[in-house]
Every structure is written in C-alpha cells, then in structure tokens.
PDB file of C-alpha atoms in Angstrom:
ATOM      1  CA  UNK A 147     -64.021  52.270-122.985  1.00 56.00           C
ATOM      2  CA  UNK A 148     -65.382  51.756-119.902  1.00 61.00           C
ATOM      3  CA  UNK A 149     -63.317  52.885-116.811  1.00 86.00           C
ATOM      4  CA  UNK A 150     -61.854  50.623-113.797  1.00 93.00           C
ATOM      5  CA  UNK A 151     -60.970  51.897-110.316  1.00 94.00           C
ATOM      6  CA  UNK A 152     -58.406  50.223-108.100  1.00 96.00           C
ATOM      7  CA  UNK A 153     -56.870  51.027-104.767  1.00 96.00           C
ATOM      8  CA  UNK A 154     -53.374  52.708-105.009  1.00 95.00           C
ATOM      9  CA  UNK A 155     -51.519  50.099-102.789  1.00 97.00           C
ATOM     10  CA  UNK A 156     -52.181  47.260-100.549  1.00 97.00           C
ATOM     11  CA  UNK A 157     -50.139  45.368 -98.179  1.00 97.00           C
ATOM     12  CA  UNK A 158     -50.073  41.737 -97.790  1.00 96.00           C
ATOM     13  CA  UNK A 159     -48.265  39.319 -95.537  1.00 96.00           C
ATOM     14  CA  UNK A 160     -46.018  36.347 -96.689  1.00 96.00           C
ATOM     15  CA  UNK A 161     -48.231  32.760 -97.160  1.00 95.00           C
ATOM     16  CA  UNK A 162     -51.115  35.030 -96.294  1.00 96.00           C
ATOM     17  CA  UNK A 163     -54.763  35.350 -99.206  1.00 96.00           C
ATOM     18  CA  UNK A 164     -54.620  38.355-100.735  1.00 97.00           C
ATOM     19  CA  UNK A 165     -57.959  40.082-102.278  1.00 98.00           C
ATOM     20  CA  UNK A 166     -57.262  42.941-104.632  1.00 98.00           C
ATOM     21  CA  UNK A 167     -60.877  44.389-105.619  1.00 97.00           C
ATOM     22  CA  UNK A 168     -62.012  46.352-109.009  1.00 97.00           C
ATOM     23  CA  UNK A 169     -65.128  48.245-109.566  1.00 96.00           C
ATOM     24  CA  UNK A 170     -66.244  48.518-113.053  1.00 93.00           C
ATOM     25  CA  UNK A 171     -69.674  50.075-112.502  1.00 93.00           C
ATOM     26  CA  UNK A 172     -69.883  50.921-116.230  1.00 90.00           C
ATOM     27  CA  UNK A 173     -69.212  47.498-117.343  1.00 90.00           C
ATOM     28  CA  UNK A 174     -71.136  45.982-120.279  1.00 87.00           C
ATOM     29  CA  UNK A 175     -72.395  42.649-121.510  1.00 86.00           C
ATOM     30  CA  UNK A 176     -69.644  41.833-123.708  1.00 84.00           C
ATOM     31  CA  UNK A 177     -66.772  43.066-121.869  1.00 87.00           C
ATOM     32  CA  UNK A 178     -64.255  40.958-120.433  1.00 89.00           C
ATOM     33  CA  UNK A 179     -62.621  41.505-117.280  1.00 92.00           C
ATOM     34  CA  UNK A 180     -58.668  41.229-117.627  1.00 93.00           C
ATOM     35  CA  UNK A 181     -55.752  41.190-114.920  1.00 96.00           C
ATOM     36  CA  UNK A 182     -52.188  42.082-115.340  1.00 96.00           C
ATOM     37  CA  UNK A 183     -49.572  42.092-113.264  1.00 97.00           C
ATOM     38  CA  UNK A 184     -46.299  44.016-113.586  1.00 96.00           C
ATOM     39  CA  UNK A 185     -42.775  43.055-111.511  1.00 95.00           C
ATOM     40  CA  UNK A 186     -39.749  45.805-111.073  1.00 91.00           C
ATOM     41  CA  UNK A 187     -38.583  46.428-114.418  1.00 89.00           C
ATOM     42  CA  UNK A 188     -40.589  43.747-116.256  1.00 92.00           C
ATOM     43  CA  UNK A 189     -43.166  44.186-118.573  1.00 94.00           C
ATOM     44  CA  UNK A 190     -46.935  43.657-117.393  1.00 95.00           C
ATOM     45  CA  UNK A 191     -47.787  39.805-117.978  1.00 95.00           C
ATOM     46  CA  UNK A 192     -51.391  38.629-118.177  1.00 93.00           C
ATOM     47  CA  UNK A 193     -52.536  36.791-114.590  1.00 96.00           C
ATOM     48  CA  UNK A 194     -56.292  35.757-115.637  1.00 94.00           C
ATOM     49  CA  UNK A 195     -59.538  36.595-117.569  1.00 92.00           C
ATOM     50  CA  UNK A 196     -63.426  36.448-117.146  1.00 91.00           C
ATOM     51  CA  UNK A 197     -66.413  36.933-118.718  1.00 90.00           C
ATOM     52  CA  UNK A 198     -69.389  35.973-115.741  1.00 92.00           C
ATOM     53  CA  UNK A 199     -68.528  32.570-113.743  1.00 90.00           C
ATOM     54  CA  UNK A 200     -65.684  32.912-111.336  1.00 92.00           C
ATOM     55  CA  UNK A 201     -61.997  31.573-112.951  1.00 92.00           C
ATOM     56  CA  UNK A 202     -59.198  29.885-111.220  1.00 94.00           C
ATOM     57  CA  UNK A 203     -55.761  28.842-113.073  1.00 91.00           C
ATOM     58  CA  UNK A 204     -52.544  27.762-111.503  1.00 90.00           C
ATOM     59  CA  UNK A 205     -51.742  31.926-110.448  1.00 90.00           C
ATOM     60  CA  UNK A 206     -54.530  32.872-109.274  1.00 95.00           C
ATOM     61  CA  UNK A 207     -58.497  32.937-108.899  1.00 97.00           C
ATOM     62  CA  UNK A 208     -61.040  35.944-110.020  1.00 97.00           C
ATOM     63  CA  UNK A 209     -64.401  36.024-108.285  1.00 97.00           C
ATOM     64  CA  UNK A 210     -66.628  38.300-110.263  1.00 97.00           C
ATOM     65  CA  UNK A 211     -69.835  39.758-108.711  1.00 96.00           C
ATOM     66  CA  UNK A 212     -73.597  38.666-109.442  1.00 95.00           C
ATOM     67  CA  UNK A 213     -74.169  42.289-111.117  1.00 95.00           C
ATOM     68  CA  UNK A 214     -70.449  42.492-112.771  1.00 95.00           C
ATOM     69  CA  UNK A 215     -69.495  46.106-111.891  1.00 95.00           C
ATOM     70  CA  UNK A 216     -66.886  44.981-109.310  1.00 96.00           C
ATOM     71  CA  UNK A 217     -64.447  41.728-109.289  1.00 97.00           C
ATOM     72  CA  UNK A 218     -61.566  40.127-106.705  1.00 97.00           C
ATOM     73  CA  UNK A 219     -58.333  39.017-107.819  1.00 98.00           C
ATOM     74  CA  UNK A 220     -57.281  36.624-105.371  1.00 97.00           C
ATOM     75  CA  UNK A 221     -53.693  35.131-104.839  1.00 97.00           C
ATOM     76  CA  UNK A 222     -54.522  32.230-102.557  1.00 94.00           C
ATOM     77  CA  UNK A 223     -50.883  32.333-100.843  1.00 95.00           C
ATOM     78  CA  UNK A 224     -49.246  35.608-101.560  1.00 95.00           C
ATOM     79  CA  UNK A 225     -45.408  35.048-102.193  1.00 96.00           C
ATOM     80  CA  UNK A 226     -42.154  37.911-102.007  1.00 96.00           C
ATOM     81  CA  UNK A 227     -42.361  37.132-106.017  1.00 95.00           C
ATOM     82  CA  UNK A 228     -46.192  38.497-106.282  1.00 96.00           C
ATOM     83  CA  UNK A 229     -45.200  41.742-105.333  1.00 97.00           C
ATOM     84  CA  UNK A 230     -46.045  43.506-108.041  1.00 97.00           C
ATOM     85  CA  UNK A 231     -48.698  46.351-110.276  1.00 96.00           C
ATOM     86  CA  UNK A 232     -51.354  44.333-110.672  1.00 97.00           C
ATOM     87  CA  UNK A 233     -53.697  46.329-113.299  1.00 96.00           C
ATOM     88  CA  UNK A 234     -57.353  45.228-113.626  1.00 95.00           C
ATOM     89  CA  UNK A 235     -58.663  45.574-117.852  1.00 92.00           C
ATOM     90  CA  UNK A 236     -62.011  45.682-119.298  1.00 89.00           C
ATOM     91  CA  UNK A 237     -61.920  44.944-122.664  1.00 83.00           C
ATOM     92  CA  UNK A 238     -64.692  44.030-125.470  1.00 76.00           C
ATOM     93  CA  UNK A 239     -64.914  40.948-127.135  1.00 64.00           C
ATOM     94  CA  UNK A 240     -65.892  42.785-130.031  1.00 65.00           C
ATOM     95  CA  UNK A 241     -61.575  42.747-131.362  1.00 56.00           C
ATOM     96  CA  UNK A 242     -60.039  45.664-132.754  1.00 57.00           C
ATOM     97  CA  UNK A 243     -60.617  47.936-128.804  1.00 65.00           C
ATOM     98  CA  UNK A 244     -57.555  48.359-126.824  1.00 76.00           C
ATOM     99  CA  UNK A 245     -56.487  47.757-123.931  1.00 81.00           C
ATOM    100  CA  UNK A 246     -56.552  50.517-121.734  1.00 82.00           C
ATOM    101  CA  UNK A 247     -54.250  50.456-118.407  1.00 86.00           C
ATOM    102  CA  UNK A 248     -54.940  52.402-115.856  1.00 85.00           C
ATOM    103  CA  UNK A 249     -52.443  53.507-112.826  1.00 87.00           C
ATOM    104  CA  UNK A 250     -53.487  49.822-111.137  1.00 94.00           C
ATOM    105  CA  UNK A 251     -52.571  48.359-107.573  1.00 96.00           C
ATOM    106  CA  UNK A 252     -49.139  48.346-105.906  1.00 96.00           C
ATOM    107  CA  UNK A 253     -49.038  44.735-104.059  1.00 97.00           C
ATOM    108  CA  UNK A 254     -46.161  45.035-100.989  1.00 97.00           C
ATOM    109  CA  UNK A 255     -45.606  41.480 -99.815  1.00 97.00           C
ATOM    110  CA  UNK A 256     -44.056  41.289 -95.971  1.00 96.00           C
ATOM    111  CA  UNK A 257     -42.016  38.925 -95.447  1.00 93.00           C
TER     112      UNK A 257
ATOM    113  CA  UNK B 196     -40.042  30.110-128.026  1.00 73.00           C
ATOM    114  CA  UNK B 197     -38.355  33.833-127.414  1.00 81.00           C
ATOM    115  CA  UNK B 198     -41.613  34.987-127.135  1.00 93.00           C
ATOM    116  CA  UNK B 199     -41.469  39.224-127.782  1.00 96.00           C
ATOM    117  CA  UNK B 200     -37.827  40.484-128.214  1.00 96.00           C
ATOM    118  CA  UNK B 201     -36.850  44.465-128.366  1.00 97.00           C
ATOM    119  CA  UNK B 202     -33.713  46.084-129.153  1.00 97.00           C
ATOM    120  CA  UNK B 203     -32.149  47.749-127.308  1.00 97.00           C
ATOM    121  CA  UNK B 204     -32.667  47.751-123.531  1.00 96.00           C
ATOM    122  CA  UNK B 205     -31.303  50.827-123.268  1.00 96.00           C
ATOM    123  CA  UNK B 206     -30.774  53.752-124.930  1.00 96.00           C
ATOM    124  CA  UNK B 207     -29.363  57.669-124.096  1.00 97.00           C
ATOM    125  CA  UNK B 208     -30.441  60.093-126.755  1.00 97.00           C
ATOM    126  CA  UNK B 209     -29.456  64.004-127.257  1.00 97.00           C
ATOM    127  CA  UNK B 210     -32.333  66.288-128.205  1.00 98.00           C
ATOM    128  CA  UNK B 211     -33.289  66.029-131.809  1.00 97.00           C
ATOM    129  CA  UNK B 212     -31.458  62.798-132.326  1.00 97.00           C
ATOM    130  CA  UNK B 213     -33.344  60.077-134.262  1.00 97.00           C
ATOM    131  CA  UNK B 214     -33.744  56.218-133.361  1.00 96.00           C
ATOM    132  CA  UNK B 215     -35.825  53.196-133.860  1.00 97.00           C
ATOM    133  CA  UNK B 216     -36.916  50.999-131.257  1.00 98.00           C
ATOM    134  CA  UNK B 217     -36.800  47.130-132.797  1.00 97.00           C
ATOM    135  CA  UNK B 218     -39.394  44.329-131.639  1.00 97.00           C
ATOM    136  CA  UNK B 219     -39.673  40.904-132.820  1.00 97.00           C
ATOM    137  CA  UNK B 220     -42.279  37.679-131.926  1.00 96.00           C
ATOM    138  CA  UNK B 221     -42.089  34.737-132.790  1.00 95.00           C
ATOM    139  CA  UNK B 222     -45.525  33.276-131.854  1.00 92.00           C
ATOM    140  CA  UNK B 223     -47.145  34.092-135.297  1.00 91.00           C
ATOM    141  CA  UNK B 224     -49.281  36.791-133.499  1.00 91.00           C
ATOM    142  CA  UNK B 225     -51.417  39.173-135.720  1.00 89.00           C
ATOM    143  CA  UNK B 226     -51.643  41.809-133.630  1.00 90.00           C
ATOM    144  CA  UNK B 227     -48.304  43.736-132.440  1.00 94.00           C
ATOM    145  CA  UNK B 228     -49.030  46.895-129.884  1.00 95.00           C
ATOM    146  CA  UNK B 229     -46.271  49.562-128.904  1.00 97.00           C
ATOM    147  CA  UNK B 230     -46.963  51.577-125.071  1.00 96.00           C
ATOM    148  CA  UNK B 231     -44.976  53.597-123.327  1.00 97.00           C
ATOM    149  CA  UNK B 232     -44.711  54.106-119.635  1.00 96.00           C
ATOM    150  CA  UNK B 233     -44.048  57.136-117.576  1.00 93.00           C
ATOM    151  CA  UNK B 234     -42.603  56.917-113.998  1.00 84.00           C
ATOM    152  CA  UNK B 235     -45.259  55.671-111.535  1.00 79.00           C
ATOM    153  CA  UNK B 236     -48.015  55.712-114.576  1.00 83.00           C
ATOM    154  CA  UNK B 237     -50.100  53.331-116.496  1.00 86.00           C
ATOM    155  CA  UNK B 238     -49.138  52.098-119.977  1.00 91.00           C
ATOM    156  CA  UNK B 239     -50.130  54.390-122.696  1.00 93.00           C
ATOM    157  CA  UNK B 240     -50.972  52.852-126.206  1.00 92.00           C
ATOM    158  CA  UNK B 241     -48.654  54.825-129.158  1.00 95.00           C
ATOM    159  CA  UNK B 242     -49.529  52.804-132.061  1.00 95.00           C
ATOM    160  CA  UNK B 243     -50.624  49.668-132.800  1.00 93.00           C
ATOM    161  CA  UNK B 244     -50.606  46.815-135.735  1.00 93.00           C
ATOM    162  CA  UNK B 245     -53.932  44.959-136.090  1.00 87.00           C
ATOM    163  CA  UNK B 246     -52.141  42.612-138.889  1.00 87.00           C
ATOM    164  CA  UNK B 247     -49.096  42.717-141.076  1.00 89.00           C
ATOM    165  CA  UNK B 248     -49.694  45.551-143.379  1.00 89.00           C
ATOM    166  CA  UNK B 249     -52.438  48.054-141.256  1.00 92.00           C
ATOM    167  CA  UNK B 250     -50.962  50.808-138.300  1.00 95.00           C
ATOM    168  CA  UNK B 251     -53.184  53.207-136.478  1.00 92.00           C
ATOM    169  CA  UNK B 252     -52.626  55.416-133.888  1.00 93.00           C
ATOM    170  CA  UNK B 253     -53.254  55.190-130.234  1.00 91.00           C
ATOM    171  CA  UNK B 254     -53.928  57.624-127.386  1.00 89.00           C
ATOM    172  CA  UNK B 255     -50.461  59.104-127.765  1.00 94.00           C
ATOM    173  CA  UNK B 256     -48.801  58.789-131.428  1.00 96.00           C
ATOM    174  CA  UNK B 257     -47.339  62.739-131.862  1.00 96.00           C
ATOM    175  CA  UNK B 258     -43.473  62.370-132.337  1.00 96.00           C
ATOM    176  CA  UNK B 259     -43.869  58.795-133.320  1.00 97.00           C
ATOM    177  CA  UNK B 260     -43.695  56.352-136.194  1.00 97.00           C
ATOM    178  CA  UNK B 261     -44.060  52.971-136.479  1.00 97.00           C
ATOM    179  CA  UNK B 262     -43.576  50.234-139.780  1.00 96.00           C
ATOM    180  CA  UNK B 263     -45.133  46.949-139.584  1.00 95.00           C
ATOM    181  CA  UNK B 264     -42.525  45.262-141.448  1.00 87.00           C
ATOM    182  CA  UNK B 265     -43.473  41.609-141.779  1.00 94.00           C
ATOM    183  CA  UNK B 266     -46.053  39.737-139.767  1.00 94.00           C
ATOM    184  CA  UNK B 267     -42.623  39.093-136.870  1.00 96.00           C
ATOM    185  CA  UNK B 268     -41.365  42.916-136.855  1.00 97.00           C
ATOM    186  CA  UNK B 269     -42.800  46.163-135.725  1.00 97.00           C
ATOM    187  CA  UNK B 270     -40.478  49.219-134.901  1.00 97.00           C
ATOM    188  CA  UNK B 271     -40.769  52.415-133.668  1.00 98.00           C
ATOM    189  CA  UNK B 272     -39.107  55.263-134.987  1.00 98.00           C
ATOM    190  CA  UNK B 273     -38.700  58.654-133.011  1.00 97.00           C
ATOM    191  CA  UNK B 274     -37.785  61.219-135.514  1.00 93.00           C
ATOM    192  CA  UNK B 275     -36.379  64.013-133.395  1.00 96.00           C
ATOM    193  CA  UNK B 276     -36.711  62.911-129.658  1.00 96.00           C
ATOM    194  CA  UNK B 277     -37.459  65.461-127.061  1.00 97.00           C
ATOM    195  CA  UNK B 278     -36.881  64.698-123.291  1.00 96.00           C
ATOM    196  CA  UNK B 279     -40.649  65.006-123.041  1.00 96.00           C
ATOM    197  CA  UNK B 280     -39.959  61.396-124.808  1.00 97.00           C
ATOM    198  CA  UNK B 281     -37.681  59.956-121.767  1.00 97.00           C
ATOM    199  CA  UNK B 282     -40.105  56.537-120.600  1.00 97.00           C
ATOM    200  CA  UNK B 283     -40.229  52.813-120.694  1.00 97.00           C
ATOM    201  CA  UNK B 284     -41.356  51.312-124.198  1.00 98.00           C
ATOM    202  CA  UNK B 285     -43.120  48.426-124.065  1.00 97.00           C
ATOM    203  CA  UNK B 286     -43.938  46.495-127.654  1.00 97.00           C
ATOM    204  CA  UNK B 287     -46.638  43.900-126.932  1.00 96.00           C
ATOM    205  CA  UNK B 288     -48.496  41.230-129.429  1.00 94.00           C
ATOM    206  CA  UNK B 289     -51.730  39.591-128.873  1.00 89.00           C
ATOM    207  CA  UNK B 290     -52.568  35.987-129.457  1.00 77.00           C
ATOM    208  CA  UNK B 291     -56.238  36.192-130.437  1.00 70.00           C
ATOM    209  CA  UNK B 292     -58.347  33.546-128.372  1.00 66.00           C
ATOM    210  CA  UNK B 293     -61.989  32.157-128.830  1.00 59.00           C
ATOM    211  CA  UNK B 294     -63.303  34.094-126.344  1.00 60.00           C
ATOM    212  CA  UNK B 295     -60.851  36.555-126.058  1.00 63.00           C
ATOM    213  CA  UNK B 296     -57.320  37.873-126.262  1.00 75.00           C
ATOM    214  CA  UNK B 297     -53.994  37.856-124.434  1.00 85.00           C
ATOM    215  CA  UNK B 298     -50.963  40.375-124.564  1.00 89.00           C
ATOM    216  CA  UNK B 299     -47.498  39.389-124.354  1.00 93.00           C
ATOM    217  CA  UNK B 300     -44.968  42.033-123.571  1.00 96.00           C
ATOM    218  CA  UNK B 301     -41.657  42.584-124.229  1.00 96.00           C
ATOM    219  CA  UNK B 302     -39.223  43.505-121.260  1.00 95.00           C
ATOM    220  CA  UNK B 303     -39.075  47.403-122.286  1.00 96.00           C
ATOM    221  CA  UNK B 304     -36.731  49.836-123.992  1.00 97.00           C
ATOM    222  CA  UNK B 305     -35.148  52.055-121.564  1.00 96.00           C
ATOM    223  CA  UNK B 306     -35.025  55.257-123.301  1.00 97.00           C
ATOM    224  CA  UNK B 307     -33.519  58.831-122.165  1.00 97.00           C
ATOM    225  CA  UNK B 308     -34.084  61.498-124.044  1.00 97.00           C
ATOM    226  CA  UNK B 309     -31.122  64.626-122.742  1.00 96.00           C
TER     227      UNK B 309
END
C-alpha cells in the first residue's frame, strides 16, 4: 500500500481556513485519496474523496496537486466541533485493499 | 437508519477471560471490517468480512476470532484476553460506491484487559 505522511498537529483559529496537507509521493494511477476525521471518543467518519479534479461537499474541499503525490484538506471556516484526527487514506480502486490508517493530524481549534 | 451498532461500550476483563465483541448494520453493506486502536495510534485492521460467508485476517489477527454471522452481524471473539489486548475496537462496514468506497464506523468497544 502506498504510504501517506501528515504533520503531527496543527493549530487553527475559530472562523479561520484551515489547510491540512498530505504527501503521497508513492501514489499510483488508480488510487484514491481518502480523508477521515476522528472526534474524542468517536469513531473516525469519512470527510471526502478524490481521484484527480479537486472535490468540494458541504464539510469540506480537497485540492489535489497537478502530479498527485501531495493533497490539501481544507475546512473553509474551521469550527470548536472540527477539532479532531483527521487521517488522510490512499486506497485502490481495485476493491478487496484495505484501508490503512496511519497516526494522522491532530486539528486544535482556538476559540 | 442505526447505521453500525456494537455491544458493549465497555467492557473490564481479567486475564484469560473470554468475550465477544457484537456489531450490527443495518445499511445492507457487504463488507464489515473490525480495527482496534491503541492510545494516541492509528487504527489497526484485525479481521475483516469481504461478504457474508468469507473472513481473512488483517495486519493484527493473533488472539482474535471473528464469525460473519449473517450479511447484518460480525463479532469478535477474544479467546483468552491478555492486557496486551486493552484498546478501542472499532467494527466498520463499507458501502461499495461506483468509483469507490466509504467506511462507516461504529462508536468503539472500550475494552480493558487486567
């Protein structure tokens, strides 16, 4: 499977953009680039997906770069509530690979 | 919906007791997953259910079994726990999309292993 790397921690303001990177230098063609996110004592929950074009839904936006081996997640207006893990996937389209989570991002949101 | 259920939330075990760790979805997934997660660590896949009827291990299955006992139901049993086995379960299922696919979790066992 091919490998992610994500900052430890990052801090983010209240109502402020928050841009959590991901290299994935190792990335291939058919791999999909997955986020996760994980509040205290909840199980991870899925935030977005992409393949090549940038992706926005209603939580968030993921910019993914020309050559692929790095993406952004980016919460446009970071709330106390986004606090969170937030765990950046690469996974195959061919089914039947795993998901493989790695230590991820700790998001601290300041009031 | 309930989405993914597992019982219980918590859980205290002695050293060699035995227990199984129930989850339940009702989305009509095929695909049911079961992780566990350390203190400050990643999820870690145990075992996993491509369909009703198939199990196969995952990057950590030693001390571990699972039954796949209808397309809703996947438990995980822990024969003799050890407190090498203290962690967060998480079971998971995967709604398989055109393009790609999309884990729900469960909100975790809580299990302590004494």
């Amino acid at each position: 499977d091919a490998k992610t790397t994500q900052p430890n921690s990052m801090e983010s303001n209240e109502e402020e953009p928050v841009h959590l990177p991901c290299n994935h230098s190792t990335i291939s063609g058919t791999d999909y680039i997955h986020w996760y996110r994980q509040l205290p004592s909840q199980g991870p929950e899925y935030v977005i997906h992409g393949l090549t074009s940038n992706v926005n839904n209603r939580m968030a936006s993921l910019a993914i770069a020309e050559d692929r081996k790095s993406s952004t997640l980016i919460l446009h207006r970071a709330t106390l509530r986004d606090a969170a893990v937030y765990y950046c996937i690469l996974r195959d389209r061919n089914y039947g690979q795993n998901f493989v989570f790695g230590p991820g991002t700790r998001l601290s949101v300041l009031p | 919906n309930a989405g993914v259920t597992q019982t219980p939330k918590f859980q205290v075990l002695k050293t060699g007791q035995s227990m199984t760790l129930q989850c339940a979805q009702d989305m009509n997934h095929n695909s049911m997953y079961w992780y566990r997660q350390d203190p400050g660590m990643g999820l870690r896949l145990i075992y996993y259910s491509a369909s009703e009827g198939t199990t196969d291990k995952g990057e950590v299955p030693n001390g571990y079994n699972v039954s796949r006992l209808n397309k809703r139901e996947f438990s995980l049993r822990l024969e003799s726990a050890a407190p090498s086995q203290t962690s967060v379960y998480f079971c998971a299922s995967i709604r398989l999309d055109f393009s790609t696919d999309t884990q729900y979790f469960g909100p975790g066992t809580r299990l302590t292993v004494l």
